[in-house]
Amino acid sequence: MSTIPQERLDQITNRFAELEARMASGTLEGDAFVQASRDYAELEPVAKVASEVRSMRDEIAGLEEMLTDPEMKAMAEDELQSIRQSLPEQERALAIALLPRDAADSKPAMLEIRAGTGGDEAALFAGDLFRMYERFAAENGWKVEPVSMNASEVGGFKEIVANVTGVGVFAKMKFESGVHRVQRVPVTESGGRIHTSAATVAVLPEPDEVDVQIDTGDLKIDTYRASGAGGQHVNTTDSAVRITHLPSGLVVMQQDERSQLKNRAKAMQVLRARLYEKMRDEAQGAEAEARKAMVGSGDRSERIRTYNFPQGRVTDHRIGLTLHKLEEVLAGTGLTEMVEALIAEDEGKRLAALAE
């Protein structure tokens, strides 16, 4: 990895000092203050690492001058060796901090889990995955709010959509999109045979309304009577909503709420997230070759992970990582190790791509 030029460190330091001065001036108001606050929050961790790199480089320069002093040479050599060993790690940390950020990383996410092949067992596994992400969210101080769900008669879900809000949700969750496979003996299996089932996970960044502006003239909205659980109400009220976005062909249906207005609001929330993801996919299409170097494209058809119950292991096929801690991963606590490994792998590959 090439050394970050001193001029780049100066740019970071000067920009951060300028933002500090503007924030302290008391002259910023409204949108200008909000934007400056965001810029400051984004630059602060970068400026901190840049300051540490600058200090270590200055210290090396000072110690090299001390090598000419016979009385100080031995001490200077010891300290030089220690700092020179630590500097590359700090410079790598700075290079990672300077990598182009995904604009969606700071956004909340829409989590969609659907049972795949495997019938009832797949629905049960979809339920296991949802509970895993609920616990993982709790570990990170996030909030999970179901938007819609289609429960299975045997337990679990045929489909569940939930909104996950908090700090850095999409940044940590985005590599979870894909096919998750489970290998275990179903409760209903009398012969003790291991079955393989699957569920698909999609993690979509949830945009602000300004990110995706939807023309009401582009929408076809139908209402109908809800089906499924809900008692007499579902047979007497047209509360279910189906929204079709005509330009894209995207269709969203929502019937979980008793109120048509609430169902419409939730359907619009899901539609906005799916349109935003479509826009991102189209924008990244021109960078398809570059994206091949990343951990994963987020393709929902890509098999990414296997949960093997007989062996108590979880394997992520994209990075070849196997953790023999299945229970901890499904409990949410062990998932952190997997997520951090995926982020580190992605950062490493992006650094390598920049160096080429």
PDB file of C-alpha atoms in Angstrom, residues 7-272:
ATOM      1  CA  GLU A   7      -0.319  17.126   1.368  1.00  0.00           C
ATOM      2  CA  ARG A   8      -3.369  14.882   1.890  1.00  0.00           C
ATOM      3  CA  LEU A   9      -2.852  14.986   5.657  1.00  0.00           C
ATOM      4  CA  ASP A  10      -2.657  18.776   5.484  1.00  0.00           C
ATOM      5  CA  GLN A  11      -5.928  18.903   3.513  1.00  0.00           C
ATOM      6  CA  ILE A  12      -7.715  16.786   6.136  1.00  0.00           C
ATOM      7  CA  THR A  13      -6.319  18.832   9.032  1.00  0.00           C
ATOM      8  CA  ASN A  14      -7.158  22.175   7.434  1.00  0.00           C
ATOM      9  CA  ARG A  15     -10.678  21.089   6.445  1.00  0.00           C
ATOM     10  CA  PHE A  16     -11.398  19.835   9.969  1.00  0.00           C
ATOM     11  CA  ALA A  17     -10.052  23.033  11.539  1.00  0.00           C
ATOM     12  CA  GLU A  18     -12.258  25.050   9.190  1.00  0.00           C
ATOM     13  CA  LEU A  19     -15.340  23.036  10.182  1.00  0.00           C
ATOM     14  CA  GLU A  20     -14.507  23.401  13.889  1.00  0.00           C
ATOM     15  CA  ALA A  21     -14.251  27.157  13.489  1.00  0.00           C
ATOM     16  CA  ARG A  22     -17.569  27.368  11.608  1.00  0.00           C
ATOM     17  CA  MET A  23     -19.350  25.231  14.204  1.00  0.00           C
ATOM     18  CA  ALA A  24     -17.945  27.354  17.042  1.00  0.00           C
ATOM     19  CA  SER A  25     -18.793  30.673  15.374  1.00  0.00           C
ATOM     20  CA  GLY A  26     -22.482  30.474  16.201  1.00  0.00           C
ATOM     21  CA  THR A  27     -23.381  31.962  12.832  1.00  0.00           C
ATOM     22  CA  LEU A  28     -24.741  28.795  11.223  1.00  0.00           C
ATOM     23  CA  GLU A  29     -28.479  28.220  11.202  1.00  0.00           C
ATOM     24  CA  GLY A  30     -31.019  25.860   9.693  1.00  0.00           C
ATOM     25  CA  ASP A  31     -29.879  23.679   6.815  1.00  0.00           C
ATOM     26  CA  ALA A  32     -26.366  25.142   6.889  1.00  0.00           C
ATOM     27  CA  PHE A  33     -25.921  24.058  10.503  1.00  0.00           C
ATOM     28  CA  VAL A  34     -27.326  20.579   9.803  1.00  0.00           C
ATOM     29  CA  GLN A  35     -24.978  20.093   6.837  1.00  0.00           C
ATOM     30  CA  ALA A  36     -21.946  21.371   8.768  1.00  0.00           C
ATOM     31  CA  SER A  37     -22.800  19.035  11.651  1.00  0.00           C
ATOM     32  CA  ARG A  38     -22.958  16.060   9.279  1.00  0.00           C
ATOM     33  CA  ASP A  39     -19.663  17.011   7.634  1.00  0.00           C
ATOM     34  CA  TYR A  40     -18.040  17.416  11.047  1.00  0.00           C
ATOM     35  CA  ALA A  41     -19.303  14.045  12.292  1.00  0.00           C
ATOM     36  CA  GLU A  42     -18.035  12.308   9.126  1.00  0.00           C
ATOM     37  CA  LEU A  43     -14.628  13.992   9.136  1.00  0.00           C
ATOM     38  CA  GLU A  44     -13.874  13.816  12.874  1.00  0.00           C
ATOM     39  CA  PRO A  45     -12.771  10.126  12.972  1.00  0.00           C
ATOM     40  CA  VAL A  46     -10.706  10.625   9.791  1.00  0.00           C
ATOM     41  CA  ALA A  47      -9.050  13.738  11.232  1.00  0.00           C
ATOM     42  CA  LYS A  48      -8.240  11.868  14.440  1.00  0.00           C
ATOM     43  CA  VAL A  49      -6.396   9.078  12.599  1.00  0.00           C
ATOM     44  CA  ALA A  50      -4.705  11.611  10.301  1.00  0.00           C
ATOM     45  CA  SER A  51      -3.473  13.489  13.376  1.00  0.00           C
ATOM     46  CA  GLU A  52      -2.025  10.273  14.817  1.00  0.00           C
ATOM     47  CA  VAL A  53      -0.240   9.498  11.539  1.00  0.00           C
ATOM     48  CA  ARG A  54       1.156  13.033  11.389  1.00  0.00           C
ATOM     49  CA  SER A  55       2.385  12.821  15.005  1.00  0.00           C
ATOM     50  CA  MET A  56       4.090   9.473  14.387  1.00  0.00           C
ATOM     51  CA  ARG A  57       5.811  10.791  11.257  1.00  0.00           C
ATOM     52  CA  ASP A  58       6.993  13.904  13.125  1.00  0.00           C
ATOM     53  CA  GLU A  59       8.275  11.723  15.958  1.00  0.00           C
ATOM     54  CA  ILE A  60      10.205   9.549  13.504  1.00  0.00           C
ATOM     55  CA  ALA A  61      11.812  12.638  11.981  1.00  0.00           C
ATOM     56  CA  GLY A  62      12.826  13.897  15.436  1.00  0.00           C
ATOM     57  CA  LEU A  63      14.243  10.535  16.495  1.00  0.00           C
ATOM     58  CA  GLU A  64      16.237  10.239  13.259  1.00  0.00           C
ATOM     59  CA  GLU A  65      17.936  13.531  14.114  1.00  0.00           C
ATOM     60  CA  MET A  66      18.789  12.149  17.569  1.00  0.00           C
ATOM     61  CA  LEU A  67      20.692   9.237  15.977  1.00  0.00           C
ATOM     62  CA  THR A  68      23.632  11.605  15.429  1.00  0.00           C
ATOM     63  CA  ASP A  69      23.948  12.101  19.210  1.00  0.00           C
ATOM     64  CA  PRO A  70      26.030   9.214  20.652  1.00  0.00           C
ATOM     65  CA  GLU A  71      24.363   9.536  24.052  1.00  0.00           C
ATOM     66  CA  MET A  72      20.826   9.408  22.647  1.00  0.00           C
ATOM     67  CA  LYS A  73      21.393   6.965  19.773  1.00  0.00           C
ATOM     68  CA  ALA A  74      20.532   3.730  21.613  1.00  0.00           C
ATOM     69  CA  MET A  75      17.265   5.118  23.036  1.00  0.00           C
ATOM     70  CA  ALA A  76      16.324   6.698  19.708  1.00  0.00           C
ATOM     71  CA  GLU A  77      16.898   3.429  17.838  1.00  0.00           C
ATOM     72  CA  ASP A  78      14.594   1.530  20.229  1.00  0.00           C
ATOM     73  CA  GLU A  79      11.806   4.089  19.911  1.00  0.00           C
ATOM     74  CA  LEU A  80      12.247   4.325  16.147  1.00  0.00           C
ATOM     75  CA  GLN A  81      11.819   0.586  15.760  1.00  0.00           C
ATOM     76  CA  SER A  82       8.608   0.637  17.794  1.00  0.00           C
ATOM     77  CA  ILE A  83       7.056   3.569  15.913  1.00  0.00           C
ATOM     78  CA  ARG A  84       8.079   2.265  12.482  1.00  0.00           C
ATOM     79  CA  GLN A  85       6.326  -0.993  13.274  1.00  0.00           C
ATOM     80  CA  SER A  86       3.148   0.807  14.358  1.00  0.00           C
ATOM     81  CA  LEU A  87       3.011   3.431  11.589  1.00  0.00           C
ATOM     82  CA  PRO A  88       1.921   1.105   8.724  1.00  0.00           C
ATOM     83  CA  GLU A  89      -1.093  -0.039  10.769  1.00  0.00           C
ATOM     84  CA  GLN A  90      -2.128   3.559  11.405  1.00  0.00           C
ATOM     85  CA  GLU A  91      -1.624   4.482   7.759  1.00  0.00           C
ATOM     86  CA  ARG A  92      -3.785   1.530   6.711  1.00  0.00           C
ATOM     87  CA  ALA A  93      -6.474   2.677   9.172  1.00  0.00           C
ATOM     88  CA  LEU A  94      -6.330   6.139   7.588  1.00  0.00           C
ATOM     89  CA  ALA A  95      -6.495   4.697   4.061  1.00  0.00           C
ATOM     90  CA  ILE A  96      -9.612   2.738   5.038  1.00  0.00           C
ATOM     91  CA  ALA A  97     -11.157   5.854   6.587  1.00  0.00           C
ATOM     92  CA  LEU A  98     -10.515   7.699   3.318  1.00  0.00           C
ATOM     93  CA  LEU A  99     -12.165   5.059   1.117  1.00  0.00           C
ATOM     94  CA  PRO A 100     -15.209   6.373  -0.773  1.00  0.00           C
ATOM     95  CA  ARG A 101     -18.232   5.879   1.446  1.00  0.00           C
ATOM     96  CA  ASP A 102     -21.468   4.326   0.333  1.00  0.00           C
ATOM     97  CA  ALA A 103     -23.942   7.185   0.643  1.00  0.00           C
ATOM     98  CA  ALA A 104     -26.475   4.700   2.023  1.00  0.00           C
ATOM     99  CA  ASP A 105     -24.276   3.419   4.873  1.00  0.00           C
ATOM    100  CA  SER A 106     -25.748   5.784   7.442  1.00  0.00           C
ATOM    101  CA  LYS A 107     -29.350   5.032   6.477  1.00  0.00           C
ATOM    102  CA  PRO A 108     -31.837   2.719   8.200  1.00  0.00           C
ATOM    103  CA  ALA A 109     -32.718  -0.446   6.314  1.00  0.00           C
ATOM    104  CA  MET A 110     -35.674  -2.431   5.095  1.00  0.00           C
ATOM    105  CA  LEU A 111     -35.114  -6.107   5.947  1.00  0.00           C
ATOM    106  CA  GLU A 112     -36.995  -8.633   3.805  1.00  0.00           C
ATOM    107  CA  ILE A 113     -36.855 -12.374   4.574  1.00  0.00           C
ATOM    108  CA  ARG A 114     -38.668 -14.961   2.458  1.00  0.00           C
ATOM    109  CA  ALA A 115     -38.878 -18.726   2.819  1.00  0.00           C
ATOM    110  CA  GLY A 116     -37.302 -20.485  -0.139  1.00  0.00           C
ATOM    111  CA  THR A 117     -36.967 -24.155  -1.004  1.00  0.00           C
ATOM    112  CA  GLY A 118     -37.849 -26.557   1.784  1.00  0.00           C
ATOM    113  CA  GLY A 119     -41.553 -26.009   2.519  1.00  0.00           C
ATOM    114  CA  ASP A 120     -42.446 -25.745   6.215  1.00  0.00           C
ATOM    115  CA  GLU A 121     -38.807 -26.121   7.247  1.00  0.00           C
ATOM    116  CA  ALA A 122     -37.859 -23.106   5.117  1.00  0.00           C
ATOM    117  CA  ALA A 123     -40.543 -21.010   6.845  1.00  0.00           C
ATOM    118  CA  LEU A 124     -39.224 -22.086  10.258  1.00  0.00           C
ATOM    119  CA  PHE A 125     -35.708 -21.136   9.178  1.00  0.00           C
ATOM    120  CA  ALA A 126     -36.954 -17.733   7.958  1.00  0.00           C
ATOM    121  CA  GLY A 127     -38.293 -17.226  11.483  1.00  0.00           C
ATOM    122  CA  ASP A 128     -34.905 -18.204  12.947  1.00  0.00           C
ATOM    123  CA  LEU A 129     -33.176 -15.668  10.717  1.00  0.00           C
ATOM    124  CA  PHE A 130     -35.579 -12.889  11.681  1.00  0.00           C
ATOM    125  CA  ARG A 131     -35.014 -13.571  15.384  1.00  0.00           C
ATOM    126  CA  MET A 132     -31.242 -13.606  14.759  1.00  0.00           C
ATOM    127  CA  TYR A 133     -31.416 -10.150  13.216  1.00  0.00           C
ATOM    128  CA  GLU A 134     -33.697  -8.907  15.997  1.00  0.00           C
ATOM    129  CA  ARG A 135     -31.093  -9.951  18.573  1.00  0.00           C
ATOM    130  CA  PHE A 136     -28.251  -8.540  16.484  1.00  0.00           C
ATOM    131  CA  ALA A 137     -30.147  -5.248  16.285  1.00  0.00           C
ATOM    132  CA  ALA A 138     -30.606  -5.231  20.059  1.00  0.00           C
ATOM    133  CA  GLU A 139     -26.847  -5.780  20.480  1.00  0.00           C
ATOM    134  CA  ASN A 140     -26.254  -2.661  18.372  1.00  0.00           C
ATOM    135  CA  GLY A 141     -28.941  -0.549  20.025  1.00  0.00           C
ATOM    136  CA  TRP A 142     -31.166  -0.559  16.944  1.00  0.00           C
ATOM    137  CA  LYS A 143     -34.950  -0.797  16.723  1.00  0.00           C
ATOM    138  CA  VAL A 144     -36.756  -3.417  14.611  1.00  0.00           C
ATOM    139  CA  GLU A 145     -40.353  -2.754  13.584  1.00  0.00           C
ATOM    140  CA  PRO A 146     -42.229  -5.309  11.423  1.00  0.00           C
ATOM    141  CA  VAL A 147     -43.894  -3.715   8.407  1.00  0.00           C
ATOM    142  CA  SER A 148     -45.675  -6.780   7.036  1.00  0.00           C
ATOM    143  CA  MET A 149     -45.619 -10.510   7.624  1.00  0.00           C
ATOM    144  CA  ASN A 150     -47.104 -13.694   6.276  1.00  0.00           C
ATOM    145  CA  ALA A 151     -46.855 -16.281   9.042  1.00  0.00           C
ATOM    146  CA  SER A 152     -46.602 -19.998   8.349  1.00  0.00           C
ATOM    147  CA  GLU A 153     -49.134 -22.381   9.911  1.00  0.00           C
ATOM    148  CA  VAL A 154     -46.292 -24.426  11.466  1.00  0.00           C
ATOM    149  CA  GLY A 155     -44.447 -21.379  12.792  1.00  0.00           C
ATOM    150  CA  GLY A 156     -41.946 -19.037  11.251  1.00  0.00           C
ATOM    151  CA  PHE A 157     -42.735 -16.917   8.212  1.00  0.00           C
ATOM    152  CA  LYS A 158     -43.393 -17.382   4.549  1.00  0.00           C
ATOM    153  CA  GLU A 159     -42.379 -13.729   4.300  1.00  0.00           C
ATOM    154  CA  ILE A 160     -41.593 -10.899   6.711  1.00  0.00           C
ATOM    155  CA  VAL A 161     -40.587  -7.305   6.037  1.00  0.00           C
ATOM    156  CA  ALA A 162     -39.254  -5.103   8.838  1.00  0.00           C
ATOM    157  CA  ASN A 163     -37.782  -1.638   9.249  1.00  0.00           C
ATOM    158  CA  VAL A 164     -34.463  -1.464  11.127  1.00  0.00           C
ATOM    159  CA  THR A 165     -33.478   1.956  12.470  1.00  0.00           C
ATOM    160  CA  GLY A 166     -30.399   3.142  14.327  1.00  0.00           C
ATOM    161  CA  VAL A 167     -26.827   4.325  13.779  1.00  0.00           C
ATOM    162  CA  GLY A 168     -24.991   2.705  10.855  1.00  0.00           C
ATOM    163  CA  VAL A 169     -27.642   0.064  10.160  1.00  0.00           C
ATOM    164  CA  PHE A 170     -27.113  -0.389   6.418  1.00  0.00           C
ATOM    165  CA  ALA A 171     -23.315  -0.246   6.749  1.00  0.00           C
ATOM    166  CA  LYS A 172     -23.378  -3.357   8.942  1.00  0.00           C
ATOM    167  CA  MET A 173     -26.346  -5.158   7.407  1.00  0.00           C
ATOM    168  CA  LYS A 174     -25.736  -4.732   3.671  1.00  0.00           C
ATOM    169  CA  PHE A 175     -23.684  -7.910   3.241  1.00  0.00           C
ATOM    170  CA  GLU A 176     -26.539 -10.073   4.569  1.00  0.00           C
ATOM    171  CA  SER A 177     -28.422 -10.007   1.251  1.00  0.00           C
ATOM    172  CA  GLY A 178     -28.513 -13.362  -0.510  1.00  0.00           C
ATOM    173  CA  VAL A 179     -29.555 -16.984  -0.038  1.00  0.00           C
ATOM    174  CA  HIS A 180     -29.084 -18.423   3.457  1.00  0.00           C
ATOM    175  CA  ARG A 181     -29.083 -22.222   3.605  1.00  0.00           C
ATOM    176  CA  VAL A 182     -29.777 -24.442   6.631  1.00  0.00           C
ATOM    177  CA  GLN A 183     -28.874 -28.094   7.081  1.00  0.00           C
ATOM    178  CA  ARG A 184     -30.619 -29.850   9.975  1.00  0.00           C
ATOM    179  CA  VAL A 185     -33.059 -32.600  10.945  1.00  0.00           C
ATOM    180  CA  PRO A 186     -36.591 -31.134  10.840  1.00  0.00           C
ATOM    181  CA  VAL A 187     -38.837 -31.650  13.847  1.00  0.00           C
ATOM    182  CA  THR A 188     -41.306 -33.388  11.537  1.00  0.00           C
ATOM    183  CA  GLU A 189     -38.687 -35.849  10.237  1.00  0.00           C
ATOM    184  CA  SER A 190     -39.133 -39.206  11.965  1.00  0.00           C
ATOM    185  CA  GLY A 191     -36.200 -40.872  10.230  1.00  0.00           C
ATOM    186  CA  GLY A 192     -33.614 -38.432  11.514  1.00  0.00           C
ATOM    187  CA  ARG A 193     -32.476 -37.428   8.027  1.00  0.00           C
ATOM    188  CA  ILE A 194     -30.760 -34.094   7.473  1.00  0.00           C
ATOM    189  CA  HIS A 195     -32.697 -31.765   5.176  1.00  0.00           C
ATOM    190  CA  THR A 196     -31.431 -28.706   3.339  1.00  0.00           C
ATOM    191  CA  SER A 197     -33.716 -25.672   3.195  1.00  0.00           C
ATOM    192  CA  ALA A 198     -33.194 -22.055   2.278  1.00  0.00           C
ATOM    193  CA  ALA A 199     -34.452 -18.530   2.815  1.00  0.00           C
ATOM    194  CA  THR A 200     -33.620 -15.353   0.948  1.00  0.00           C
ATOM    195  CA  VAL A 201     -32.627 -12.150   2.721  1.00  0.00           C
ATOM    196  CA  ALA A 202     -32.695  -8.696   1.160  1.00  0.00           C
ATOM    197  CA  VAL A 203     -31.390  -5.628   2.984  1.00  0.00           C
ATOM    198  CA  LEU A 204     -32.412  -2.387   1.281  1.00  0.00           C
ATOM    199  CA  PRO A 205     -31.324   1.086   2.435  1.00  0.00           C
ATOM    200  CA  GLU A 206     -34.379   3.087   3.387  1.00  0.00           C
ATOM    201  CA  PRO A 207     -34.241   6.491   1.711  1.00  0.00           C
ATOM    202  CA  ASP A 208     -35.470   9.855   2.858  1.00  0.00           C
ATOM    203  CA  GLU A 209     -38.359  11.286   0.878  1.00  0.00           C
ATOM    204  CA  VAL A 210     -35.923  13.688  -0.793  1.00  0.00           C
ATOM    205  CA  ASP A 211     -33.863  10.731  -2.077  1.00  0.00           C
ATOM    206  CA  VAL A 212     -36.806   9.247  -3.969  1.00  0.00           C
ATOM    207  CA  GLN A 213     -39.565  11.532  -5.161  1.00  0.00           C
ATOM    208  CA  ILE A 214     -42.618   9.633  -6.372  1.00  0.00           C
ATOM    209  CA  ASP A 215     -45.152  11.262  -8.651  1.00  0.00           C
ATOM    210  CA  THR A 216     -48.637  10.234  -7.536  1.00  0.00           C
ATOM    211  CA  GLY A 217     -49.610  10.157 -11.198  1.00  0.00           C
ATOM    212  CA  ASP A 218     -47.231   7.207 -11.623  1.00  0.00           C
ATOM    213  CA  LEU A 219     -49.123   5.116  -9.071  1.00  0.00           C
ATOM    214  CA  LYS A 220     -52.035   2.740  -9.508  1.00  0.00           C
ATOM    215  CA  ILE A 221     -53.594   2.091  -6.100  1.00  0.00           C
ATOM    216  CA  ASP A 222     -56.086  -0.729  -5.567  1.00  0.00           C
ATOM    217  CA  THR A 223     -57.898  -1.610  -2.372  1.00  0.00           C
ATOM    218  CA  TYR A 224     -59.377  -4.991  -1.539  1.00  0.00           C
ATOM    219  CA  ARG A 225     -60.438  -7.140   1.375  1.00  0.00           C
ATOM    220  CA  ALA A 226     -57.619  -8.607   3.406  1.00  0.00           C
ATOM    221  CA  SER A 227     -57.264 -12.366   3.678  1.00  0.00           C
ATOM    222  CA  GLY A 228     -55.894 -14.539   6.460  1.00  0.00           C
ATOM    223  CA  ALA A 229     -55.938 -14.001  10.199  1.00  0.00           C
ATOM    224  CA  GLY A 230     -57.928 -11.089  11.522  1.00  0.00           C
ATOM    225  CA  GLY A 231     -61.387 -12.374  12.280  1.00  0.00           C
ATOM    226  CA  GLN A 232     -64.578 -10.906  10.906  1.00  0.00           C
ATOM    227  CA  HIS A 233     -62.896  -7.596  10.093  1.00  0.00           C
ATOM    228  CA  VAL A 234     -60.969  -8.954   7.119  1.00  0.00           C
ATOM    229  CA  ASN A 235     -64.198 -10.024   5.431  1.00  0.00           C
ATOM    230  CA  THR A 236     -66.021  -6.706   5.774  1.00  0.00           C
ATOM    231  CA  THR A 237     -63.511  -3.922   5.119  1.00  0.00           C
ATOM    232  CA  ASP A 238     -61.452  -3.083   2.020  1.00  0.00           C
ATOM    233  CA  SER A 239     -58.376  -2.273   4.107  1.00  0.00           C
ATOM    234  CA  ALA A 240     -55.715  -4.078   2.060  1.00  0.00           C
ATOM    235  CA  VAL A 241     -53.729  -1.946  -0.385  1.00  0.00           C
ATOM    236  CA  ARG A 242     -51.858  -2.809  -3.570  1.00  0.00           C
ATOM    237  CA  ILE A 243     -49.683  -0.081  -5.089  1.00  0.00           C
ATOM    238  CA  THR A 244     -48.247  -0.430  -8.587  1.00  0.00           C
ATOM    239  CA  HIS A 245     -45.499   1.950  -9.671  1.00  0.00           C
ATOM    240  CA  LEU A 246     -46.252   2.151 -13.394  1.00  0.00           C
ATOM    241  CA  PRO A 247     -42.854   3.341 -14.736  1.00  0.00           C
ATOM    242  CA  SER A 248     -40.892   0.564 -12.993  1.00  0.00           C
ATOM    243  CA  GLY A 249     -43.567  -2.121 -12.738  1.00  0.00           C
ATOM    244  CA  LEU A 250     -42.865  -2.577  -9.020  1.00  0.00           C
ATOM    245  CA  VAL A 251     -45.861  -3.837  -7.014  1.00  0.00           C
ATOM    246  CA  VAL A 252     -46.230  -3.652  -3.230  1.00  0.00           C
ATOM    247  CA  MET A 253     -49.112  -5.143  -1.249  1.00  0.00           C
ATOM    248  CA  GLN A 254     -49.916  -4.431   2.378  1.00  0.00           C
ATOM    249  CA  GLN A 255     -52.774  -5.777   4.490  1.00  0.00           C
ATOM    250  CA  ASP A 256     -51.452  -6.194   8.038  1.00  0.00           C
ATOM    251  CA  GLU A 257     -53.080  -3.075   9.480  1.00  0.00           C
ATOM    252  CA  ARG A 258     -56.831  -2.643  10.024  1.00  0.00           C
ATOM    253  CA  SER A 259     -56.607   0.890   8.650  1.00  0.00           C
ATOM    254  CA  GLN A 260     -56.388   1.405   4.908  1.00  0.00           C
ATOM    255  CA  LEU A 261     -54.416   4.612   5.519  1.00  0.00           C
ATOM    256  CA  LYS A 262     -51.814   2.758   7.627  1.00  0.00           C
ATOM    257  CA  ASN A 263     -51.523   0.008   5.034  1.00  0.00           C
ATOM    258  CA  ARG A 264     -51.046   2.620   2.332  1.00  0.00           C
ATOM    259  CA  ALA A 265     -48.343   4.410   4.341  1.00  0.00           C
ATOM    260  CA  LYS A 266     -46.447   1.157   4.956  1.00  0.00           C
ATOM    261  CA  ALA A 267     -46.768   0.128   1.318  1.00  0.00           C
ATOM    262  CA  MET A 268     -45.313   3.484   0.248  1.00  0.00           C
ATOM    263  CA  GLN A 269     -42.452   2.995   2.695  1.00  0.00           C
ATOM    264  CA  VAL A 270     -41.580  -0.363   1.122  1.00  0.00           C
ATOM    265  CA  LEU A 271     -42.049   0.964  -2.414  1.00  0.00           C
ATOM    266  CA  ARG A 272     -39.724   3.892  -1.760  1.00  0.00           C
TER     267      ARG A 272
END
